[in-house]
Coordinates of C-alpha atoms and ligand atoms in Angstrom, one line a residue:
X1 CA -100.1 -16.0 62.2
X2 CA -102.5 -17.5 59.9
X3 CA -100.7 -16.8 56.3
X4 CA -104.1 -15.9 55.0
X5 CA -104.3 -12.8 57.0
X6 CA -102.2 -11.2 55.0
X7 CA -105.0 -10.5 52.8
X8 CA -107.4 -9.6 55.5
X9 CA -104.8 -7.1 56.6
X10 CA -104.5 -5.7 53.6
X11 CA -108.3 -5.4 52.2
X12 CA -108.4 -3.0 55.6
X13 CA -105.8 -1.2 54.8
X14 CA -106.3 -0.7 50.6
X15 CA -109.8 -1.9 49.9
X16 CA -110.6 0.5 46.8
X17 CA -107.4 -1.0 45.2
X18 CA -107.5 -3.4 42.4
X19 CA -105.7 -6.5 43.8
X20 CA -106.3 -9.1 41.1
X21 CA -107.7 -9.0 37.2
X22 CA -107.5 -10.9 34.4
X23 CA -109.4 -12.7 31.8
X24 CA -112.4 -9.7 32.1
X25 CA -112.4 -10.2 36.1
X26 CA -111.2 -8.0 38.2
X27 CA -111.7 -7.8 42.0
X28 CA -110.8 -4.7 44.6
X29 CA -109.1 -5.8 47.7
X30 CA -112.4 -5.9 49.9
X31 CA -114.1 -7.9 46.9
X32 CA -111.1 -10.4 47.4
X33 CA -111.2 -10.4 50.8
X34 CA -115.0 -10.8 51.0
X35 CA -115.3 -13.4 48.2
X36 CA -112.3 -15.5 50.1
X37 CA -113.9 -15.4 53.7
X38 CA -117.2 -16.6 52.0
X39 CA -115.7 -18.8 50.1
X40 CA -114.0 -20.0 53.1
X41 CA -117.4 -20.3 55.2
X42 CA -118.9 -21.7 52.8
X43 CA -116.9 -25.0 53.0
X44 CA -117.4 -24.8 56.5
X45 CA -121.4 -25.1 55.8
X46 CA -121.4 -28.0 53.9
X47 CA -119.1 -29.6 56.5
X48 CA -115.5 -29.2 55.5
X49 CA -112.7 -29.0 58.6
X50 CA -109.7 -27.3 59.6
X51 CA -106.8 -29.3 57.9
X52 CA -109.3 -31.1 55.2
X53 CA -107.1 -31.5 52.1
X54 CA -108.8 -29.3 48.9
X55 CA -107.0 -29.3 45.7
X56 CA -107.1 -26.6 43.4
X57 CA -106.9 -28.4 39.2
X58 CA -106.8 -24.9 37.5
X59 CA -104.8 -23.4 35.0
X60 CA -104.2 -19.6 35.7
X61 CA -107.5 -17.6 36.4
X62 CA -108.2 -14.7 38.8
X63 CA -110.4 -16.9 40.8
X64 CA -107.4 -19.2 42.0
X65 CA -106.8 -16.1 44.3
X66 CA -110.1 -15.7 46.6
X67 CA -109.7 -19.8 46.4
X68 CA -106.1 -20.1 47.5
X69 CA -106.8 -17.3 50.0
X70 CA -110.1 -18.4 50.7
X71 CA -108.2 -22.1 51.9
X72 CA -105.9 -20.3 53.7
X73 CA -108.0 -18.1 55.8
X74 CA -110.3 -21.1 56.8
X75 CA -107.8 -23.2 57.9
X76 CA -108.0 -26.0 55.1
X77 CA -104.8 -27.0 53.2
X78 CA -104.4 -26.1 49.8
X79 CA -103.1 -28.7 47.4
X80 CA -102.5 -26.5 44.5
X81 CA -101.7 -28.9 41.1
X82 CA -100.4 -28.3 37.7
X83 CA -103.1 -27.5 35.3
X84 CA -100.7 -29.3 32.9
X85 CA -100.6 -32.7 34.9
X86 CA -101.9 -35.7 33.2
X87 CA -105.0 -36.9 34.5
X88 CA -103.5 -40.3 36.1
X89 CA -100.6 -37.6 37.6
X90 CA -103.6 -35.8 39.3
X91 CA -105.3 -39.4 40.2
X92 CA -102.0 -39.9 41.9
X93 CA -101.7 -36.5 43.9
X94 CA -105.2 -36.3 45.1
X95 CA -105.1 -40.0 46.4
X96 CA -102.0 -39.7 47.7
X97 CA -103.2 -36.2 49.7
X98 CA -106.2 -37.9 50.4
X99 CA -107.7 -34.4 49.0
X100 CA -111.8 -33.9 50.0
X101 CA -112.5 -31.9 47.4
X102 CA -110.7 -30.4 43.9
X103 CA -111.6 -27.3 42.3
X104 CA -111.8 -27.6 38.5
X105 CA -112.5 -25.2 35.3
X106 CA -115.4 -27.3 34.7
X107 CA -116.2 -30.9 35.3
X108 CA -116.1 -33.5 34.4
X109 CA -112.6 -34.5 35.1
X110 CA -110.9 -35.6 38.1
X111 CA -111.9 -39.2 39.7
X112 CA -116.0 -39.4 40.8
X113 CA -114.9 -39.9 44.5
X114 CA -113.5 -36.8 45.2
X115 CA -116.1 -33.8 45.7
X116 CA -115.7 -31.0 42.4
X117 CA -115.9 -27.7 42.7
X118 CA -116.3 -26.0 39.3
X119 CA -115.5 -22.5 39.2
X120 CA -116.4 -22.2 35.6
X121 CA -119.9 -22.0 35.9
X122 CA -122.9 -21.7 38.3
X123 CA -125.4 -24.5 40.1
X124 CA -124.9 -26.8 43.2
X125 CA -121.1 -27.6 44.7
X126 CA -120.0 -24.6 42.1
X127 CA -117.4 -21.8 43.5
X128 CA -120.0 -19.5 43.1
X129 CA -122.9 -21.2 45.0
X130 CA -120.5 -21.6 47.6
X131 CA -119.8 -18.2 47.9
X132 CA -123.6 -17.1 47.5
X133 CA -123.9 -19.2 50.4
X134 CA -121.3 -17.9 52.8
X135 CA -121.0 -15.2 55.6
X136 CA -118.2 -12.7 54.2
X137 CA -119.2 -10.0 57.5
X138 CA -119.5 -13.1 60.5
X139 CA -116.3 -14.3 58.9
X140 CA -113.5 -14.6 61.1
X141 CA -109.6 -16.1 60.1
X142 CA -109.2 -19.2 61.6
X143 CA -106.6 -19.6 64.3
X144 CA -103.5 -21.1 62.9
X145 CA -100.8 -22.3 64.7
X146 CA -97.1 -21.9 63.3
X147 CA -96.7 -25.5 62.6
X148 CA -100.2 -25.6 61.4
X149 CA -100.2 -27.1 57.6
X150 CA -100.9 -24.4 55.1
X151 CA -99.9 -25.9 51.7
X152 CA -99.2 -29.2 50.1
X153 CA -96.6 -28.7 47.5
X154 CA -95.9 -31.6 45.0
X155 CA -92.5 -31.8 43.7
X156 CA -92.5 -31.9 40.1
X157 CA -91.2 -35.3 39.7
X158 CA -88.5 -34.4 37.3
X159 CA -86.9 -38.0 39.9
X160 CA -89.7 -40.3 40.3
X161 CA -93.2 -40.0 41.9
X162 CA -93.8 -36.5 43.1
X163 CA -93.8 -36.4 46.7
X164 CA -96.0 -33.5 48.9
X165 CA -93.4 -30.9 50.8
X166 CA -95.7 -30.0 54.0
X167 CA -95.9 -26.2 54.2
X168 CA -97.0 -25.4 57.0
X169 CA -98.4 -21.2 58.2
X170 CA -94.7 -20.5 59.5
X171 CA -93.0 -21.6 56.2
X172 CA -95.2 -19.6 53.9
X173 CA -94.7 -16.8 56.1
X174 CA -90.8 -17.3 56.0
X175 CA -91.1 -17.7 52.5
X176 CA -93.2 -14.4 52.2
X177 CA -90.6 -12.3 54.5
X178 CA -87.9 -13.5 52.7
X179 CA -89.6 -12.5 49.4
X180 CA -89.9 -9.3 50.2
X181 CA -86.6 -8.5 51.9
X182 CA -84.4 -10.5 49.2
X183 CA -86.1 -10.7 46.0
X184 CA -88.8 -8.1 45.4
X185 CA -90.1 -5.4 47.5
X186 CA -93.4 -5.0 46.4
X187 CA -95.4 -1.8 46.7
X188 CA -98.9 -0.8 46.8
X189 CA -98.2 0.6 43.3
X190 CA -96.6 -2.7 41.8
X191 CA -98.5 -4.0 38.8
X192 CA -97.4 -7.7 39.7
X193 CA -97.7 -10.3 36.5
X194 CA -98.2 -13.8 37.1
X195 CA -97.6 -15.9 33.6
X196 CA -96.3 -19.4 35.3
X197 CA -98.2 -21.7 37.0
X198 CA -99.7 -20.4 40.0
X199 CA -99.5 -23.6 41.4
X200 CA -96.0 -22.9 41.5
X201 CA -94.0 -20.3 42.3
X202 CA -95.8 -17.6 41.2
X203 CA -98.5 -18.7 43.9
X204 CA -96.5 -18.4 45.8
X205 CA -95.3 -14.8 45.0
X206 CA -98.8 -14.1 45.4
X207 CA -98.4 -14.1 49.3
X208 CA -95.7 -11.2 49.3
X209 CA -97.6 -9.4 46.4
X210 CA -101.1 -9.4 48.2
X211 CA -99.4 -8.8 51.7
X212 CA -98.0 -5.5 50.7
X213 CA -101.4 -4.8 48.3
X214 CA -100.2 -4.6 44.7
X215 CA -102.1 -5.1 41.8
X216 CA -102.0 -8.5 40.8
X217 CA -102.7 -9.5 36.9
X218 CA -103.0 -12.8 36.0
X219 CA -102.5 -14.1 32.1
X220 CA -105.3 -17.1 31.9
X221 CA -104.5 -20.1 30.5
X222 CA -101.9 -22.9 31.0
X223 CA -99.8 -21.6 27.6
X224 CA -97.1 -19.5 27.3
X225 CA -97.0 -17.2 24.3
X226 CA -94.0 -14.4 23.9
X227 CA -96.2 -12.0 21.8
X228 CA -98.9 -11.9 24.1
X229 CA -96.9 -11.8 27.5
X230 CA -94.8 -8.8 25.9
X231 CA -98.6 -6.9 24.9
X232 CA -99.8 -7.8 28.5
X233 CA -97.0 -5.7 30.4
X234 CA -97.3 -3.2 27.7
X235 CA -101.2 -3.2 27.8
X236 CA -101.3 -3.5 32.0
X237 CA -98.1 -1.1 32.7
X238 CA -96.2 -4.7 34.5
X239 CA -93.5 -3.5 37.1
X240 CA -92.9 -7.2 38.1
X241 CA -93.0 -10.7 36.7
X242 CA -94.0 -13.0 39.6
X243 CA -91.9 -15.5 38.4
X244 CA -90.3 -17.0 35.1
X245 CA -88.9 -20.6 34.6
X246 CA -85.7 -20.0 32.3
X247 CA -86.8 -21.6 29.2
X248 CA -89.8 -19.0 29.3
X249 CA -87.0 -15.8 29.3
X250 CA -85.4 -17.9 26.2
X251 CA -88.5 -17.8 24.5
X252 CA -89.2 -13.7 25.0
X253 CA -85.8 -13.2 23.6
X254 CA -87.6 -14.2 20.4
X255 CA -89.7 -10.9 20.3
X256 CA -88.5 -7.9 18.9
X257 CA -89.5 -5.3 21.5
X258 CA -88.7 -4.8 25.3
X259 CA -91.2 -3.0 27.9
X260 CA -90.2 0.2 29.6
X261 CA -92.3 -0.3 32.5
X262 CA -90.7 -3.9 34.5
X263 CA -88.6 -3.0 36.9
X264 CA -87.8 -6.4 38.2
X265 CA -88.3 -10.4 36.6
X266 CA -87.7 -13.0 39.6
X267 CA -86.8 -16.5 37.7
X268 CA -85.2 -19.5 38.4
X269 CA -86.4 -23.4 39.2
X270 CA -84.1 -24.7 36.9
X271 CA -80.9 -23.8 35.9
X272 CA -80.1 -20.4 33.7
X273 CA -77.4 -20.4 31.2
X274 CA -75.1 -17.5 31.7
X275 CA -75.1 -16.6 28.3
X276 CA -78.4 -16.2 28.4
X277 CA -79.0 -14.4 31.3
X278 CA -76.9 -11.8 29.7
X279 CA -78.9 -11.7 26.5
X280 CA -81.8 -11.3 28.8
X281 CA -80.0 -8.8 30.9
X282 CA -79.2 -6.8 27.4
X283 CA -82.5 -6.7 26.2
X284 CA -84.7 -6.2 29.1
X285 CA -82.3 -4.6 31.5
X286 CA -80.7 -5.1 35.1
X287 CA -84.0 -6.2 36.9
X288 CA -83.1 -9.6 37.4
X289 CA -83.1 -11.4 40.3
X290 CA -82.7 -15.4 40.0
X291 CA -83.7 -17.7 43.1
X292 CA -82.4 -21.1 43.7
X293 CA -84.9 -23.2 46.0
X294 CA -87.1 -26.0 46.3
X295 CA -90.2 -27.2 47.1
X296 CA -89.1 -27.9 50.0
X297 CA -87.8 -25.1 51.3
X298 CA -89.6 -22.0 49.4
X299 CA -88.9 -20.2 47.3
X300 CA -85.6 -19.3 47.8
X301 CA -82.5 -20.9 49.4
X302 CA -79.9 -18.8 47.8
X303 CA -80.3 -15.5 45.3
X304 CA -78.2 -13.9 42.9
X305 CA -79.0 -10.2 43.2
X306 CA -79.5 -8.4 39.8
X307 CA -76.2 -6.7 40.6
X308 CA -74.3 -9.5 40.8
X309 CA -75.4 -10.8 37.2
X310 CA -72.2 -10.4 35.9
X311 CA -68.8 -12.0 35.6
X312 CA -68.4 -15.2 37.2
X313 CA -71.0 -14.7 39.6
X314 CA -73.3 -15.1 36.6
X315 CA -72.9 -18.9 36.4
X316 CA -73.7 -19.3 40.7
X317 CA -77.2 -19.3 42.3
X318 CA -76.0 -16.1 44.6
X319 CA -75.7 -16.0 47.7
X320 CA -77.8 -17.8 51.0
X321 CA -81.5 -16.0 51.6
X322 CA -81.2 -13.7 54.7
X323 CA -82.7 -15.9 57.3
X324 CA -81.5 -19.2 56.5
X325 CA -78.3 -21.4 56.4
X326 CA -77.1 -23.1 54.1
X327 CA -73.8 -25.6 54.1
X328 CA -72.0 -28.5 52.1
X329 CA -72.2 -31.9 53.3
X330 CA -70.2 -35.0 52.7
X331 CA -71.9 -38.3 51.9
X332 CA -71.3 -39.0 55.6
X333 CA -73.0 -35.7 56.6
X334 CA -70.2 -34.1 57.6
X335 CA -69.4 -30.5 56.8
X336 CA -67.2 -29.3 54.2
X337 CA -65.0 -26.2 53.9
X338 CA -65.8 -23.1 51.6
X339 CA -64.9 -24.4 47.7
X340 CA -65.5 -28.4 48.1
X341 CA -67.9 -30.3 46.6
X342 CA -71.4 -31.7 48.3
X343 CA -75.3 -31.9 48.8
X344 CA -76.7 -28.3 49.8
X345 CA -78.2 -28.4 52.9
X346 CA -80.7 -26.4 54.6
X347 CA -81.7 -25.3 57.9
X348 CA -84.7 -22.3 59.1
X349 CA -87.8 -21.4 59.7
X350 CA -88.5 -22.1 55.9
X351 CA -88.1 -26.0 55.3
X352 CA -91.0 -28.0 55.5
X353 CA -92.1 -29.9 57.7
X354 CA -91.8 -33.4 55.9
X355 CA -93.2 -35.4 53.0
X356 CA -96.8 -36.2 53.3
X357 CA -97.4 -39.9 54.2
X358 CA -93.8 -40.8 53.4
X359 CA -91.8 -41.4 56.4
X360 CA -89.1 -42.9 54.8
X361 CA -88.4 -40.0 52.2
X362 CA -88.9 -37.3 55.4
X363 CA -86.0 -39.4 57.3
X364 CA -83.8 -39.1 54.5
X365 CA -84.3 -35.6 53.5
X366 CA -84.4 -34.0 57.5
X367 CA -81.6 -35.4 59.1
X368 CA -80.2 -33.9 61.9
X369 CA -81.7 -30.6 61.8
X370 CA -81.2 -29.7 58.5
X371 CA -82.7 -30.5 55.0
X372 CA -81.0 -32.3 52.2
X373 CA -81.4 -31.2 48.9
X374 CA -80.3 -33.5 46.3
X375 CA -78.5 -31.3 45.0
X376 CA -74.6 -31.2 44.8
X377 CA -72.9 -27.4 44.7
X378 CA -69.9 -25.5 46.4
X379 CA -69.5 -22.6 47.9
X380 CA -67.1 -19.9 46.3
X381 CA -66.8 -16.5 48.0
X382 CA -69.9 -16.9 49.9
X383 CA -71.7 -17.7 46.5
X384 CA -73.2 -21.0 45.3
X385 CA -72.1 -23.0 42.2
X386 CA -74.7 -25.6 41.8
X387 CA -73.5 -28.7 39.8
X388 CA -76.0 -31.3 39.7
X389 CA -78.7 -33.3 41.5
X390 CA -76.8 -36.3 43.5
X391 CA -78.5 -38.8 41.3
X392 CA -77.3 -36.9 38.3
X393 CA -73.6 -37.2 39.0
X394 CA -72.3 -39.4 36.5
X395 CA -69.2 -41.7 38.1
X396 CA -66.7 -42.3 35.0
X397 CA -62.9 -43.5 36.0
X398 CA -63.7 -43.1 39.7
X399 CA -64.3 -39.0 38.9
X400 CA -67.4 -37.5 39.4
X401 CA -68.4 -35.2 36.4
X402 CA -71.6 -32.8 37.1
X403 CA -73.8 -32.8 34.0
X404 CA -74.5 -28.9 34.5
X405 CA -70.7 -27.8 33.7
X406 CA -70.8 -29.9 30.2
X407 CA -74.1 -28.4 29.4
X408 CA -72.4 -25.2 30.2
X409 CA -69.9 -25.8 28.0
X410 CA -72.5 -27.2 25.1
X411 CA -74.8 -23.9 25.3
X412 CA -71.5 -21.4 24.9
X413 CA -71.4 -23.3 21.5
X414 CA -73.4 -20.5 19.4
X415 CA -74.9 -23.6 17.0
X416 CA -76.8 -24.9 20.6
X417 CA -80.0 -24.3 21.5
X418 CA -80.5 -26.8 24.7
X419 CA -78.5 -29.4 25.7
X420 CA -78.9 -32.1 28.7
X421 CA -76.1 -34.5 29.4
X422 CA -76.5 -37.8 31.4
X423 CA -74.5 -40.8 32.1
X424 CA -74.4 -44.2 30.5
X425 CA -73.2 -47.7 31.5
X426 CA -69.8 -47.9 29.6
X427 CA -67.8 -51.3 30.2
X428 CA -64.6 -49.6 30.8
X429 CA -64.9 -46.4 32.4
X430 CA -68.4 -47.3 34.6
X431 CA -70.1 -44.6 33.1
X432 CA -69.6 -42.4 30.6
X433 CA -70.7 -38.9 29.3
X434 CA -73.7 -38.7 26.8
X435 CA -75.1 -35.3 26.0
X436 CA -78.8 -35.1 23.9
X437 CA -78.3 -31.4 21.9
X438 CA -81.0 -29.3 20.2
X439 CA -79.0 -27.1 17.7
X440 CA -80.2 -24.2 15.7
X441 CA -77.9 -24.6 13.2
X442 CA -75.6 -26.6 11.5
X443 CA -73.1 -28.2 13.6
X444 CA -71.1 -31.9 13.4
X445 CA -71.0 -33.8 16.8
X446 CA -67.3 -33.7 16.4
X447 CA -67.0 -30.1 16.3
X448 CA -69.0 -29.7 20.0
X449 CA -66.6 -32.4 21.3
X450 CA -63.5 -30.3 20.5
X451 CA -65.6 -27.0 21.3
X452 CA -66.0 -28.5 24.8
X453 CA -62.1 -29.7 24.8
X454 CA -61.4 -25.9 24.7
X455 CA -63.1 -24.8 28.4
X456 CA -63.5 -28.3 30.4
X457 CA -60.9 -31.3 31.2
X458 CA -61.0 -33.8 28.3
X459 CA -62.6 -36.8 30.0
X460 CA -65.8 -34.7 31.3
X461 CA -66.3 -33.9 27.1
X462 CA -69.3 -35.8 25.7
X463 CA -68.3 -39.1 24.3
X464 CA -71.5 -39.6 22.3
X465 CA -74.1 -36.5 21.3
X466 CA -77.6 -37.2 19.9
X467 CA -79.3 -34.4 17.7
X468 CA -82.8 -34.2 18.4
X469 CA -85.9 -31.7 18.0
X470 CA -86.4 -31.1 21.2
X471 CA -85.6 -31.9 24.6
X472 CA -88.9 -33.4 27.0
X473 CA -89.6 -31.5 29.6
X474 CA -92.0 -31.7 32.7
X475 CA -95.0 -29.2 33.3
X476 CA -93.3 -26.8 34.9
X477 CA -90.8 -26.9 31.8
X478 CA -87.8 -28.3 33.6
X479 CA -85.8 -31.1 31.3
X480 CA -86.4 -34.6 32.4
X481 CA -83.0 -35.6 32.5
X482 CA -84.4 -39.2 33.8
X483 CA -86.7 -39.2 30.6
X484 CA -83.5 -38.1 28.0
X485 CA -81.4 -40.6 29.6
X486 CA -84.4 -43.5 29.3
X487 CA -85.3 -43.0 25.5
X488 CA -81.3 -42.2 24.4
X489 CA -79.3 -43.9 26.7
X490 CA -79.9 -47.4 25.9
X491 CA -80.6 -47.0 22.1
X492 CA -78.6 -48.8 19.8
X493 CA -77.9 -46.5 16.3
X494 CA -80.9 -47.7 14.1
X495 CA -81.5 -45.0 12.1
X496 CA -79.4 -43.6 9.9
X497 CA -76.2 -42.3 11.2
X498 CA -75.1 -38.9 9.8
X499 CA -72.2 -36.5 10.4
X500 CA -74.2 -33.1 11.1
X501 CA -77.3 -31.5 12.9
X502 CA -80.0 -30.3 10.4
X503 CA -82.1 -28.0 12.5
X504 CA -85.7 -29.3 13.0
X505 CA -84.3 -32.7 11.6
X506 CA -86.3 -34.7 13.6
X507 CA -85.4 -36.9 16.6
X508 CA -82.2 -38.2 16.4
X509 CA -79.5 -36.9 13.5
X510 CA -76.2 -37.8 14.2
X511 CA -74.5 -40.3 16.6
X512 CA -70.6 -40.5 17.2
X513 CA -68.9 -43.1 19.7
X514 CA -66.6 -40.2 20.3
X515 CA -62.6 -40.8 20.5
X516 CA -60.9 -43.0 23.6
X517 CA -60.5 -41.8 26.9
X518 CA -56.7 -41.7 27.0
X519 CA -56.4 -38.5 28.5
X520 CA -57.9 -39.6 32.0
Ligands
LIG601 P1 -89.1 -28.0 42.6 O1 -89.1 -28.1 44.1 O2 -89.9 -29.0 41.9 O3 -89.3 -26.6 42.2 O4 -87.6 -28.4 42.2 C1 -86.5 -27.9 42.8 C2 -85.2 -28.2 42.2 O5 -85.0 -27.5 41.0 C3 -84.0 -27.9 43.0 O6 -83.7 -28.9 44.0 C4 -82.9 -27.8 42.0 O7 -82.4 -29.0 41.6 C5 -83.6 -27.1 40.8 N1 -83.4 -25.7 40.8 C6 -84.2 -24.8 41.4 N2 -83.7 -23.5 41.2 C7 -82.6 -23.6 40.5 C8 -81.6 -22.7 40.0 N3 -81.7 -21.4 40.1 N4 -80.6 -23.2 39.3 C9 -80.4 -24.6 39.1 N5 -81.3 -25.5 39.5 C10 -82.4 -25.0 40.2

């Protein structure tokens, strides 16, 4: 089934409904549906195929849905892109796609030889002329086969280049299933928020949310801003946040109030400190459900139910998504029991079906069936303890320490804010533990190396910790750990060197070579 039915299906079944507003638009099911299949035809007109590459450039607006939908139900591929990406990032993605066209706010913008299509405004080539001159009523969904490509989703490069996870009709429709029978069931009445990137996950929450015909509000914009999230639920009666990266639930902790209405926030992409998941889980309730997935294989590969945000469990990703498996592999590939170490793998209807033009990268992620992850977990009573990305591990003695479990024990520190730990060449040990910390008060570099002595083995403690404002993250806020370990790692002390973290201090405040291993 073509993925983009889902709307047709339901403009016929709740056309008077409000399915998406925002930013002073606001479009009933059958307006989405009609502006989509025109939008849709319209492409056709002017000579666009089945399978032709179309990027969307747009920060959060209610028109990404009839153009997302609109993509879908004609057949093309949607290449949707991070509003927040640097020009020469988006250069990169729609060369690399070999995208047609690119929607856009308002040009100028993207490179002269790709087509634009500017939705903020009227005149030749715009969204709206495009519409004008498409057939909504002769419109029919094109015929898509299961393996058919649907979706171009670019990794966020938090490890190198980003590379294109081919989605194809059966994987969104996987990923849409599994949505609504894991992480939210969405209803008709649902007032469905989407604050991230819809370029993202919360696009792709949009398939569930529009399938089942809730109301789907959409903040505009690319920023994030606690106040006015917290007035929007308030304002539009929110039952359910689309999806939230973890720093953004940090940052509505800030606020003073909580809305009554939500009755369940999906989050996840990057790892969520227990601790705050609990504060979270205090202020705003039990409605949280956390997913753990990639690109790759969206959105979810394991989920940690809101019941199970307690206790231990609170520090695992849950457990595996209904309809898919998941196991631990060796380096050699082989499996592993329940409770050892290894990369996550993969296998179901819901991973892709390779990289875009990289053959190489699809060999090495798709081997034998099932898809590699990168990432490095173990199972414990049929949950999942993710530690690190394999490239992440840092080696020191011959013992692999997993930067997640020292950040762990950082963030339970109540001076720490963030903290991302990474490796560094040491001449003795290989590699040794580094941690860059953003406190919010006080706090000497000693004290978090004996605070961490208290929870994990002495050799995993940091041996060196860099104060610093703040940590760099990528568009989709995830920490750059690659970036942290680049700018810090190498540095020799050149600054002053200081014995405690001033809040706000700037860049780099303190620096301590730590004392000798001995205890390894
Ligand atoms: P992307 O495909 O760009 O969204 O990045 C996916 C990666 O983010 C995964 O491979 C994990 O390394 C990380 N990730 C996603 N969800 C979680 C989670 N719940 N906890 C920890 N890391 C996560």
């Amino acid at each position: 089934m073509n993925v983009g039915t889902f709307l047709t299906k339901a403009a016929r079944a709740h056309p008077a409904r409000i399915a998406v507003d925002g930013g002073g638009t606001t479009l009933t099911y059958a307006e989405l549906d009609a502006q989509a299949a025109a939008f849709a035809d319209g492409l056709r007109r002017r000579g666009y195929r089945r399978g032709d590459r179309i990027a969307l450039f747009l920060p959060n607006r209610a028109e990404y849905f009839p153009i997302l939908f609109g993509l879908l139900k004609g057949g093309f591929v949607a290449v949707p892109v991070n509003a927040k990406l640097h020009p020469a990032e988006l250069a990169y993605i729609l060369d690399h796609s070999g995208a047609r066209a690119v929607v856009v706010d308002e040009p100028p913008g993207p490179p002269a030889q790709v087509a634009r299509i500017a939705v903020g405004r009227t005149g030749p080539g715009s969204f709206a002329e495009i519409v004008a001159t498409g057939d909504a009523h002769g419109f029919a969904d094109a015929e898509a086969d299961p393996d058919d490509l649907a979706w171009l989703f670019y990794t966020s490069g938090t490890t190198g280049r980003p590379k294109g996870a081919m989605l194809s009709h059966r994987n969104l429709c996987a990923s849409t299933m599994n949505a609504l029978a894991d992480m939210c069931d969405f209803q008709p009445e649902d007032v469905v928020l989407h604050v991230a990137p819809l370029s993202h996950g919360s696009g792709l929450y949009a398939l569930p949310s529009i399938a089942r015909g809730a109301r789907n509000h959409v903040c505009p914009g690319t920023s994030f801003v606690p106040a006015d999230v917290l007035a929007t639920i308030e304002r539009e009666q929110v039952t359910v946040i689309a999806f939230l990266a973890p720093t953004m639930i940090h940052r509505l902790l800030d606020a003073k109030t909580a809305p009554s209405t939500l009755r369940r926030i999906i989050y996840g992409g990057a790892p969520m400190d227990p601790s705050l998941a609990q504060a979270a889980i205090d202020r705003f309730g039990p409605i949280f459900v956390q997913l753990y997935g990639q690109g790759e294989a969206p959105m979810t590969i394991t989920y940690l139910r809101p019941q199970d945000h307690r206790g231990k469990a609170l520090s695992s990703t849950g457990i595996a998504r209904t309809d898919v498996e998941v196991r631990m592999v060796d380096e050699t590939g082989m499996p592993l029991p329940e409770g050892a170490e290894g990369e996550v793998c993969v296998r179901g209807d819901v991973v892709m079906l390779g990289y875009w033009n990289d053959t190489a990268a699809t060999a090495a992620a798709l081997r034998g069936g099932w898809l590699h992850t990168g990432d490095v977990g173990r199972f414990e009573n049929g949950r999942l303890y993710l530690l690190s990305r394999r490239n992440d591990v840092i080696i020191s003695g011959g013992s692999n320490i997993y930067p997640r479990e020292v950040e762990e024990a950082l963030l339970r520190h109540p001076a720490v804010r963030e903290a991302c730990v990474f490796g560094e060449p040491d001449p003795h040990w290989g590699e040794s533990v580094a941690a860059a910390v953003v406190s919010s008060s006080a706090v000497e570099a000693g004290e978090l190396m004996a605070w961490c002595r208290e929870s994990i083995a002495s050799f995993k403690k940091p041996k060196r910790i860099e104060f610093v404002a703040e940590l760099p993250k990528n568009a989709y806020g995830k920490v750059v750990r690659r970036q942290v370990r680049d700018e810090l790692g190498s540095r020799q002390p050149s600054r002053q060197e200081c014995g405690s973290a001033v809040p706000g201090a700037g860049e780099c405040s303190t620096r301590s070579s730590g004392p000798s291993r001995k205890e390894s």
